[in-house]
mmCIF file of C-alpha atoms in Angstrom:
data_model
loop_
_atom_site.group_PDB
_atom_site.id
_atom_site.type_symbol
_atom_site.label_atom_id
_atom_site.label_comp_id
_atom_site.label_asym_id
_atom_site.label_seq_id
_atom_site.Cartn_x
_atom_site.Cartn_y
_atom_site.Cartn_z
ATOM 1 C CA MET O 1 18.946 -7.143 -28.864
ATOM 2 C CA LYS O 2 17.374 -9.365 -25.467
ATOM 3 C CA GLU O 3 14.322 -6.655 -25.072
ATOM 4 C CA HIS O 4 12.409 -6.637 -21.114
ATOM 5 C CA ILE O 5 9.101 -7.052 -22.345
ATOM 6 C CA PHE O 6 6.081 -6.028 -19.831
ATOM 7 C CA ILE O 7 2.512 -8.002 -20.351
ATOM 8 C CA GLY O 8 -0.467 -6.697 -17.713
ATOM 9 C CA ALA O 9 -3.640 -9.052 -18.529
ATOM 10 C CA ALA O 10 -7.084 -7.086 -17.519
ATOM 11 C CA TRP O 11 -7.773 -8.864 -13.802
ATOM 12 C CA PRO O 12 -10.537 -10.757 -13.783
ATOM 13 C CA TYR O 13 -13.424 -9.980 -11.376
ATOM 14 C CA ALA O 14 -13.020 -12.280 -8.621
ATOM 15 C CA ASN O 15 -17.056 -12.454 -8.136
ATOM 16 C CA GLY O 16 -17.880 -15.395 -10.758
ATOM 17 C CA PRO O 17 -15.983 -18.032 -12.574
ATOM 18 C CA LEU O 18 -13.720 -17.010 -15.382
ATOM 19 C CA HIS O 19 -16.112 -16.644 -18.140
ATOM 20 C CA LEU O 20 -15.017 -17.170 -22.502
ATOM 21 C CA GLY O 21 -14.798 -13.477 -23.109
ATOM 22 C CA THR O 22 -12.112 -13.072 -20.884
ATOM 23 C CA LEU O 23 -10.242 -16.053 -21.803
ATOM 24 C CA ALA O 24 -10.377 -15.540 -25.262
ATOM 25 C CA GLY O 25 -10.031 -11.589 -25.893
ATOM 26 C CA CYS O 26 -7.395 -11.238 -22.767
ATOM 27 C CA LEU O 27 -5.423 -14.054 -21.227
ATOM 28 C CA LEU O 28 -5.245 -16.626 -24.006
ATOM 29 C CA PRO O 29 -3.718 -13.379 -26.017
ATOM 30 C CA ALA O 30 -1.396 -12.394 -23.857
ATOM 31 C CA ASP O 31 -0.252 -16.152 -22.372
ATOM 32 C CA ILE O 32 0.506 -16.167 -26.439
ATOM 33 C CA PHE O 33 1.585 -13.287 -26.413
ATOM 34 C CA GLY O 34 4.361 -13.263 -23.166
ATOM 35 C CA LYS O 35 5.555 -17.005 -25.155
ATOM 36 C CA PHE O 36 6.847 -16.096 -28.134
ATOM 37 C CA ASN O 37 8.629 -12.963 -26.512
ATOM 38 C CA ARG O 38 10.596 -16.081 -23.987
ATOM 39 C CA MET O 39 10.965 -17.900 -27.443
ATOM 40 C CA ALA O 40 12.590 -15.164 -28.442
ATOM 41 C CA GLY O 41 14.787 -14.545 -25.571
ATOM 42 C CA ASN O 42 13.222 -11.530 -23.910
ATOM 43 C CA ASP O 43 13.246 -10.881 -20.570
ATOM 44 C CA VAL O 44 9.394 -11.013 -19.616
ATOM 45 C CA LEU O 45 7.348 -9.969 -16.877
ATOM 46 C CA MET O 46 3.715 -11.080 -17.371
ATOM 47 C CA VAL O 47 1.551 -10.712 -14.405
ATOM 48 C CA SER O 48 -2.423 -10.375 -13.802
ATOM 49 C CA GLY O 49 -4.612 -11.860 -10.849
ATOM 50 C CA SER O 50 -8.422 -10.807 -9.294
ATOM 51 C CA ASP O 51 -9.744 -8.098 -8.729
ATOM 52 C CA GLU O 52 -11.596 -8.715 -5.368
ATOM 53 C CA HIS O 53 -13.397 -5.819 -4.278
ATOM 54 C CA GLY O 54 -15.417 -3.207 -5.009
ATOM 55 C CA THR O 55 -19.323 -3.483 -4.896
ATOM 56 C CA PRO O 56 -19.036 -6.642 -7.749
ATOM 57 C CA ILE O 57 -18.286 -8.732 -4.721
ATOM 58 C CA THR O 58 -19.617 -7.125 -1.882
ATOM 59 C CA LEU O 59 -23.754 -7.464 -3.703
ATOM 60 C CA THR O 60 -22.431 -11.075 -4.541
ATOM 61 C CA ALA O 61 -22.287 -11.523 -0.880
ATOM 62 C CA GLU O 62 -25.195 -10.173 -0.100
ATOM 63 C CA LYS O 63 -27.137 -12.267 -2.563
ATOM 64 C CA GLU O 64 -25.529 -15.452 -0.845
ATOM 65 C CA GLY O 65 -24.811 -14.747 3.009
ATOM 66 C CA LYS O 66 -21.004 -15.344 3.007
ATOM 67 C CA SER O 67 -18.590 -12.584 2.704
ATOM 68 C CA PRO O 68 -16.989 -10.793 0.853
ATOM 69 C CA LYS O 69 -13.734 -13.088 1.990
ATOM 70 C CA GLU O 70 -15.407 -16.099 1.239
ATOM 71 C CA ILE O 71 -16.271 -15.097 -2.354
ATOM 72 C CA ALA O 72 -13.392 -13.381 -2.922
ATOM 73 C CA ASP O 73 -11.543 -16.406 -2.055
ATOM 74 C CA ARG O 74 -13.461 -19.125 -3.888
ATOM 75 C CA TYR O 75 -13.416 -17.880 -7.346
ATOM 76 C CA ASN O 76 -9.698 -16.937 -6.570
ATOM 77 C CA ALA O 77 -8.908 -21.135 -6.081
ATOM 78 C CA GLN O 78 -11.206 -21.706 -9.203
ATOM 79 C CA HIS O 79 -9.392 -18.417 -11.500
ATOM 80 C CA VAL O 80 -5.665 -20.259 -10.295
ATOM 81 C CA LYS O 81 -6.922 -23.949 -11.157
ATOM 82 C CA ASN O 82 -8.261 -22.572 -14.672
ATOM 83 C CA ILE O 83 -5.318 -20.929 -15.628
ATOM 84 C CA GLU O 84 -2.869 -24.016 -14.615
ATOM 85 C CA GLU O 85 -5.138 -26.115 -16.477
ATOM 86 C CA LEU O 86 -5.151 -24.194 -19.205
ATOM 87 C CA GLY O 87 -0.965 -23.550 -18.959
ATOM 88 C CA ILE O 88 -1.940 -19.521 -18.812
ATOM 89 C CA THR O 89 2.096 -18.758 -17.658
ATOM 90 C CA PHE O 90 2.144 -16.410 -15.347
ATOM 91 C CA GLU O 91 5.229 -14.621 -13.148
ATOM 92 C CA ASN O 92 2.850 -13.562 -11.272
ATOM 93 C CA PHE O 93 -1.001 -14.223 -11.090
ATOM 94 C CA SER O 94 -1.823 -12.244 -7.553
ATOM 95 C CA ARG O 95 -4.909 -10.944 -5.863
ATOM 96 C CA THR O 96 -5.550 -7.456 -4.747
ATOM 97 C CA SER O 97 -7.178 -8.019 -1.751
ATOM 98 C CA ASN O 98 -3.714 -9.344 -0.148
ATOM 99 C CA ASP O 99 -2.118 -7.055 2.426
ATOM 100 C CA PHE O 100 2.214 -6.496 -0.420
ATOM 101 C CA HIS O 101 -1.000 -5.265 -2.645
ATOM 102 C CA LYS O 102 -3.256 -2.587 0.226
ATOM 103 C CA LYS O 103 0.408 -1.439 1.264
ATOM 104 C CA VAL O 104 1.918 -0.368 -3.162
ATOM 105 C CA VAL O 105 -1.995 1.233 -2.757
ATOM 106 C CA GLN O 106 -1.442 3.507 0.320
ATOM 107 C CA ASP O 107 2.052 4.509 -0.556
ATOM 108 C CA PHE O 108 0.654 5.723 -3.853
ATOM 109 C CA PHE O 109 -1.965 7.323 -2.338
ATOM 110 C CA LEU O 110 -0.409 9.161 0.432
ATOM 111 C CA ARG O 111 2.251 10.496 -3.312
ATOM 112 C CA LEU O 112 -1.116 11.926 -4.809
ATOM 113 C CA TYR O 113 -2.655 12.899 -1.845
ATOM 114 C CA GLU O 114 0.763 14.831 -0.501
ATOM 115 C CA ASN O 115 1.630 16.112 -3.711
ATOM 116 C CA GLY O 116 -2.506 18.147 -3.678
ATOM 117 C CA TYR O 117 -3.073 15.594 -6.445
ATOM 118 C CA ILE O 118 -6.521 14.427 -4.333
ATOM 119 C CA TYR O 119 -9.004 16.580 -1.779
ATOM 120 C CA LYS O 120 -11.216 16.652 0.176
ATOM 121 C CA LYS O 121 -15.314 17.903 -1.262
ATOM 122 C CA SER O 122 -18.681 16.839 0.566
ATOM 123 C CA MET O 123 -20.808 15.374 -2.141
ATOM 124 C CA LEU O 124 -24.653 14.474 -2.507
ATOM 125 C CA SER O 125 -24.590 10.409 -2.529
ATOM 126 C CA PRO O 126 -27.538 8.103 -2.194
ATOM 127 C CA TYR O 127 -29.063 6.894 -0.308
ATOM 128 C CA CYS O 128 -31.341 4.286 0.609
ATOM 129 C CA GLU O 129 -33.923 5.045 4.127
ATOM 130 C CA HIS O 130 -35.334 1.656 3.959
ATOM 131 C CA CYS O 131 -31.897 -0.436 3.582
ATOM 132 C CA GLY O 132 -29.873 2.194 5.292
ATOM 133 C CA ARG O 133 -26.817 2.904 3.803
ATOM 134 C CA PHE O 134 -25.439 4.502 1.401
ATOM 135 C CA LEU O 135 -24.964 3.562 -2.224
ATOM 136 C CA PRO O 136 -22.199 3.293 -3.603
ATOM 137 C CA ASP O 137 -21.393 2.856 -7.726
ATOM 138 C CA ARG O 138 -23.450 -0.917 -8.577
ATOM 139 C CA TYR O 139 -26.433 -0.419 -5.225
ATOM 140 C CA VAL O 140 -27.717 2.030 -6.921
ATOM 141 C CA GLU O 141 -29.342 1.439 -10.732
ATOM 142 C CA GLY O 142 -31.546 3.819 -13.659
ATOM 143 C CA ILE O 143 -31.051 5.881 -17.109
ATOM 144 C CA CYS O 144 -28.934 7.001 -18.139
ATOM 145 C CA PRO O 145 -28.620 10.828 -18.612
ATOM 146 C CA TYR O 146 -26.635 10.957 -21.806
ATOM 147 C CA CYS O 147 -28.081 8.071 -23.533
ATOM 148 C CA GLY O 148 -31.240 6.974 -21.763
ATOM 149 C CA GLY O 149 -29.796 3.167 -21.429
ATOM 150 C CA GLU O 150 -30.111 1.467 -18.055
ATOM 151 C CA ALA O 151 -27.329 2.177 -16.117
ATOM 152 C CA ARG O 152 -25.115 1.630 -13.048
ATOM 153 C CA GLY O 153 -23.995 4.621 -10.049
ATOM 154 C CA ASP O 154 -20.506 4.755 -11.836
ATOM 155 C CA GLN O 155 -20.866 3.776 -15.348
ATOM 156 C CA CYS O 156 -23.121 2.935 -18.721
ATOM 157 C CA ASP O 157 -22.317 -0.527 -19.931
ATOM 158 C CA LYS O 158 -24.100 0.752 -23.129
ATOM 159 C CA CYS O 159 -22.337 4.275 -24.169
ATOM 160 C CA GLY O 160 -20.020 4.044 -22.011
ATOM 161 C CA LYS O 161 -20.054 7.137 -20.125
ATOM 162 C CA THR O 162 -18.846 6.981 -16.008
ATOM 163 C CA LEU O 163 -21.531 8.970 -13.877
ATOM 164 C CA ASP O 164 -22.547 10.154 -10.487
ATOM 165 C CA PRO O 165 -24.955 8.227 -8.533
ATOM 166 C CA SER O 166 -27.125 12.093 -8.350
ATOM 167 C CA GLU O 167 -26.905 11.364 -12.589
ATOM 168 C CA LEU O 168 -29.259 9.009 -12.829
ATOM 169 C CA ILE O 169 -32.494 9.810 -14.042
ATOM 170 C CA ASP O 170 -35.183 7.494 -12.106
ATOM 171 C CA PRO O 171 -32.245 6.196 -9.439
ATOM 172 C CA LYS O 172 -33.280 2.387 -7.969
ATOM 173 C CA CYS O 173 -31.890 0.339 -4.235
ATOM 174 C CA LYS O 174 -30.450 -1.973 -6.035
ATOM 175 C CA ILE O 175 -31.480 -4.371 -2.978
ATOM 176 C CA CYS O 176 -34.933 -2.934 -1.866
ATOM 177 C CA GLY O 177 -36.186 -1.247 -5.173
ATOM 178 C CA ASN O 178 -36.811 1.457 -3.792
ATOM 179 C CA ALA O 179 -36.231 5.183 -4.022
ATOM 180 C CA PRO O 180 -33.188 6.307 -2.567
ATOM 181 C CA VAL O 181 -33.340 10.119 -0.898
ATOM 182 C CA MET O 182 -29.512 12.297 -1.345
ATOM 183 C CA LYS O 183 -28.322 12.241 1.261
ATOM 184 C CA GLU O 184 -24.349 14.454 1.452
ATOM 185 C CA THR O 185 -20.910 12.467 2.787
ATOM 186 C CA GLU O 186 -17.738 13.492 2.537
ATOM 187 C CA HIS O 187 -15.000 12.339 0.430
ATOM 188 C CA LEU O 188 -11.823 12.216 -1.320
ATOM 189 C CA PHE O 189 -11.186 13.536 -5.045
ATOM 190 C CA PHE O 190 -8.811 12.643 -7.416
ATOM 191 C CA LYS O 191 -7.588 16.055 -9.378
ATOM 192 C CA LEU O 192 -8.211 13.955 -12.483
ATOM 193 C CA SER O 193 -8.505 17.726 -14.878
ATOM 194 C CA ALA O 194 -4.430 17.872 -13.821
ATOM 195 C CA PHE O 195 -4.005 16.091 -16.354
ATOM 196 C CA GLU O 196 -6.129 16.735 -18.993
ATOM 197 C CA GLU O 197 -2.979 18.687 -21.421
ATOM 198 C CA LYS O 198 -0.857 16.598 -19.633
ATOM 199 C CA LEU O 199 -2.270 13.463 -20.984
ATOM 200 C CA LEU O 200 -2.635 14.825 -24.786
ATOM 201 C CA LYS O 201 0.381 15.768 -25.011
ATOM 202 C CA TRP O 202 2.113 11.768 -23.932
ATOM 203 C CA ILE O 203 -0.681 10.330 -26.871
ATOM 204 C CA GLU O 204 0.778 12.727 -30.072
ATOM 205 C CA ASP O 205 3.654 9.779 -29.945
ATOM 206 C CA LYS O 206 1.857 6.636 -29.382
ATOM 207 C CA ASN O 207 1.231 5.794 -33.035
ATOM 208 C CA TYR O 208 1.620 2.097 -31.811
ATOM 209 C CA TRP O 209 -1.398 2.268 -30.175
ATOM 210 C CA THR O 210 -5.107 0.713 -32.530
ATOM 211 C CA ASP O 211 -6.943 3.516 -34.593
ATOM 212 C CA ASN O 212 -9.464 2.946 -31.930
ATOM 213 C CA VAL O 213 -7.851 3.402 -28.815
ATOM 214 C CA ILE O 214 -5.936 6.523 -30.070
ATOM 215 C CA LYS O 215 -9.040 7.778 -31.187
ATOM 216 C CA PHE O 216 -11.018 6.333 -27.988
ATOM 217 C CA THR O 217 -8.584 8.519 -25.747
ATOM 218 C CA ARG O 218 -8.234 11.292 -27.564
ATOM 219 C CA ASN O 219 -11.828 11.597 -27.517
ATOM 220 C CA TRP O 220 -12.358 10.488 -23.700
ATOM 221 C CA ILE O 221 -9.311 13.503 -22.735
ATOM 222 C CA LYS O 222 -10.986 16.076 -24.780
ATOM 223 C CA GLY O 223 -14.685 16.023 -24.273
ATOM 224 C CA GLY O 224 -12.961 17.148 -20.334
ATOM 225 C CA LEU O 225 -11.874 15.174 -18.317
ATOM 226 C CA LYS O 226 -13.283 14.992 -14.557
ATOM 227 C CA ASP O 227 -12.069 15.238 -10.965
ATOM 228 C CA ARG O 228 -13.112 11.592 -8.996
ATOM 229 C CA ALA O 229 -14.755 10.703 -6.105
ATOM 230 C CA ILE O 230 -11.702 7.912 -5.623
ATOM 231 C CA THR O 231 -13.423 6.832 -1.965
ATOM 232 C CA ARG O 232 -16.785 5.160 -1.160
ATOM 233 C CA ASP O 233 -19.012 4.113 1.815
ATOM 234 C CA LEU O 234 -18.056 0.414 2.492
ATOM 235 C CA GLU O 235 -16.358 -1.396 4.654
ATOM 236 C CA TRP O 236 -14.787 -4.056 2.173
ATOM 237 C CA GLY O 237 -11.322 -2.966 0.432
ATOM 238 C CA VAL O 238 -8.661 -1.161 -0.482
ATOM 239 C CA GLU O 239 -8.816 1.355 3.224
ATOM 240 C CA VAL O 240 -7.846 4.994 2.662
ATOM 241 C CA PRO O 241 -4.980 5.705 5.718
ATOM 242 C CA LEU O 242 -6.183 9.601 6.712
ATOM 243 C CA ASP O 243 -7.772 10.604 10.117
ATOM 244 C CA GLY O 244 -11.547 11.380 9.419
ATOM 245 C CA PHE O 245 -11.827 8.546 6.701
ATOM 246 C CA LYS O 246 -11.768 5.157 8.201
ATOM 247 C CA ASN O 247 -15.435 4.095 7.434
ATOM 248 C CA LYS O 248 -14.571 4.532 3.550
ATOM 249 C CA ARG O 249 -12.684 2.240 1.676
ATOM 250 C CA LEU O 250 -10.995 3.578 -2.245
ATOM 251 C CA TYR O 251 -12.541 3.140 -5.339
ATOM 252 C CA VAL O 252 -12.333 -0.129 -6.967
ATOM 253 C CA TRP O 253 -10.988 1.590 -10.170
ATOM 254 C CA PHE O 254 -8.792 4.076 -8.079
ATOM 255 C CA GLU O 255 -6.642 1.074 -6.448
ATOM 256 C CA ALA O 256 -7.278 -2.161 -8.648
ATOM 257 C CA VAL O 257 -5.270 -0.394 -11.342
ATOM 258 C CA VAL O 258 -2.350 -0.362 -8.988
ATOM 259 C CA GLY O 259 -2.302 -4.076 -9.305
ATOM 260 C CA TYR O 260 -0.098 -3.989 -12.547
ATOM 261 C CA LEU O 261 2.362 -2.060 -10.128
ATOM 262 C CA SER O 262 2.010 -4.340 -6.880
ATOM 263 C CA ALA O 263 2.602 -7.491 -8.430
ATOM 264 C CA SER O 264 5.606 -6.907 -10.216
ATOM 265 C CA LYS O 265 6.205 -5.752 -7.038
ATOM 266 C CA GLU O 266 5.483 -8.332 -5.048
ATOM 267 C CA TRP O 267 6.869 -11.338 -7.866
ATOM 268 C CA ALA O 268 10.279 -9.572 -6.570
ATOM 269 C CA GLU O 269 10.143 -10.167 -3.416
ATOM 270 C CA LYS O 270 9.174 -13.724 -3.817
ATOM 271 C CA THR O 271 12.857 -13.893 -6.011
ATOM 272 C CA GLY O 272 14.488 -12.870 -3.314
ATOM 273 C CA GLU O 273 15.489 -9.748 -4.859
ATOM 274 C CA PRO O 274 12.667 -6.757 -4.345
ATOM 275 C CA GLU O 275 14.793 -3.818 -6.115
ATOM 276 C CA LYS O 276 14.246 -6.252 -10.148
ATOM 277 C CA TRP O 277 11.489 -4.937 -10.444
ATOM 278 C CA LYS O 278 12.243 -1.549 -11.216
ATOM 279 C CA GLU O 279 13.637 -3.425 -14.720
ATOM 280 C CA TRP O 280 9.969 -3.738 -16.276
ATOM 281 C CA TRP O 281 9.193 -0.358 -14.942
ATOM 282 C CA GLU O 282 12.017 2.028 -15.657
ATOM 283 C CA GLY O 283 14.200 2.477 -18.134
ATOM 284 C CA ASP O 284 13.746 0.771 -21.933
ATOM 285 C CA ALA O 285 10.839 -1.446 -21.527
ATOM 286 C CA LYS O 286 8.269 -2.188 -23.307
ATOM 287 C CA HIS O 287 4.727 -2.537 -21.615
ATOM 288 C CA TYR O 288 1.660 -4.224 -23.585
ATOM 289 C CA TYR O 289 -1.500 -4.689 -22.255
ATOM 290 C CA PHE O 290 -4.724 -6.993 -22.634
ATOM 291 C CA LEU O 291 -7.779 -5.476 -22.179
ATOM 292 C CA ALA O 292 -11.496 -5.112 -22.842
ATOM 293 C CA LYS O 293 -12.180 -2.563 -25.257
ATOM 294 C CA ASP O 294 -14.063 -0.693 -22.299
ATOM 295 C CA ASN O 295 -10.943 -0.971 -20.045
ATOM 296 C CA ILE O 296 -9.081 1.313 -22.645
ATOM 297 C CA PRO O 297 -9.774 4.557 -19.938
ATOM 298 C CA PHE O 298 -7.564 2.880 -17.567
#
């Protein structure tokens, strides 16, 4: 019987060329699976795109003396060219900097906000007095308080823990190398803790997931889900659709994952059937995601 198969491949960052790990670990396996399902007669919707916001882009832009948009445009063009040369078939290869994605993300944000899952809170964030700026995510580096490895302000790649910048030991500004001070700033938080029990129950019947994904996810949730700040003191990214937050942007890890939905909706618009995306997002459609292991939490 014909099935609706949704395939989401990891979105490569547009701060550099595609590398072998992205191709071999995510894009090519997704393409092979997509081609197999099309040959089997299934209805396939396979999407991905360039991940174009966040500090990886702005840091590259500052290093090269370019605007973030120039960096994103350059590497998105390279990504598209490489994908076409390799014969990888997407129904839609999008980008997170386009207006369509931004609108879907803002609508998603407002639904969460209106239902009480997003709230305002003041917090202490690292501020570099030498550079005259807050230091979100990769703009600050230091020592992980959990494993002692080198870490950035949002995550330790060594142990995989997500971090708040205030947790770093011996923090330093990525730009000038000076130690920052902690300064109060208001941000918006996603009430992730409200979903802890629901998520634990939801994964109970996911026996078709691989063992490592099941164990990783269960341990992650049982370790306690903390509410996370989903805004950043940046000028590049998806604008926050609330008064009082015009100088902040939505955190890339919050908005980029919505790309699978926005790319599906965008594809439907391009086909002239705006509601067609629902065939892969409602009912009995099956979803498959091809991601690196450090993306498992998402």
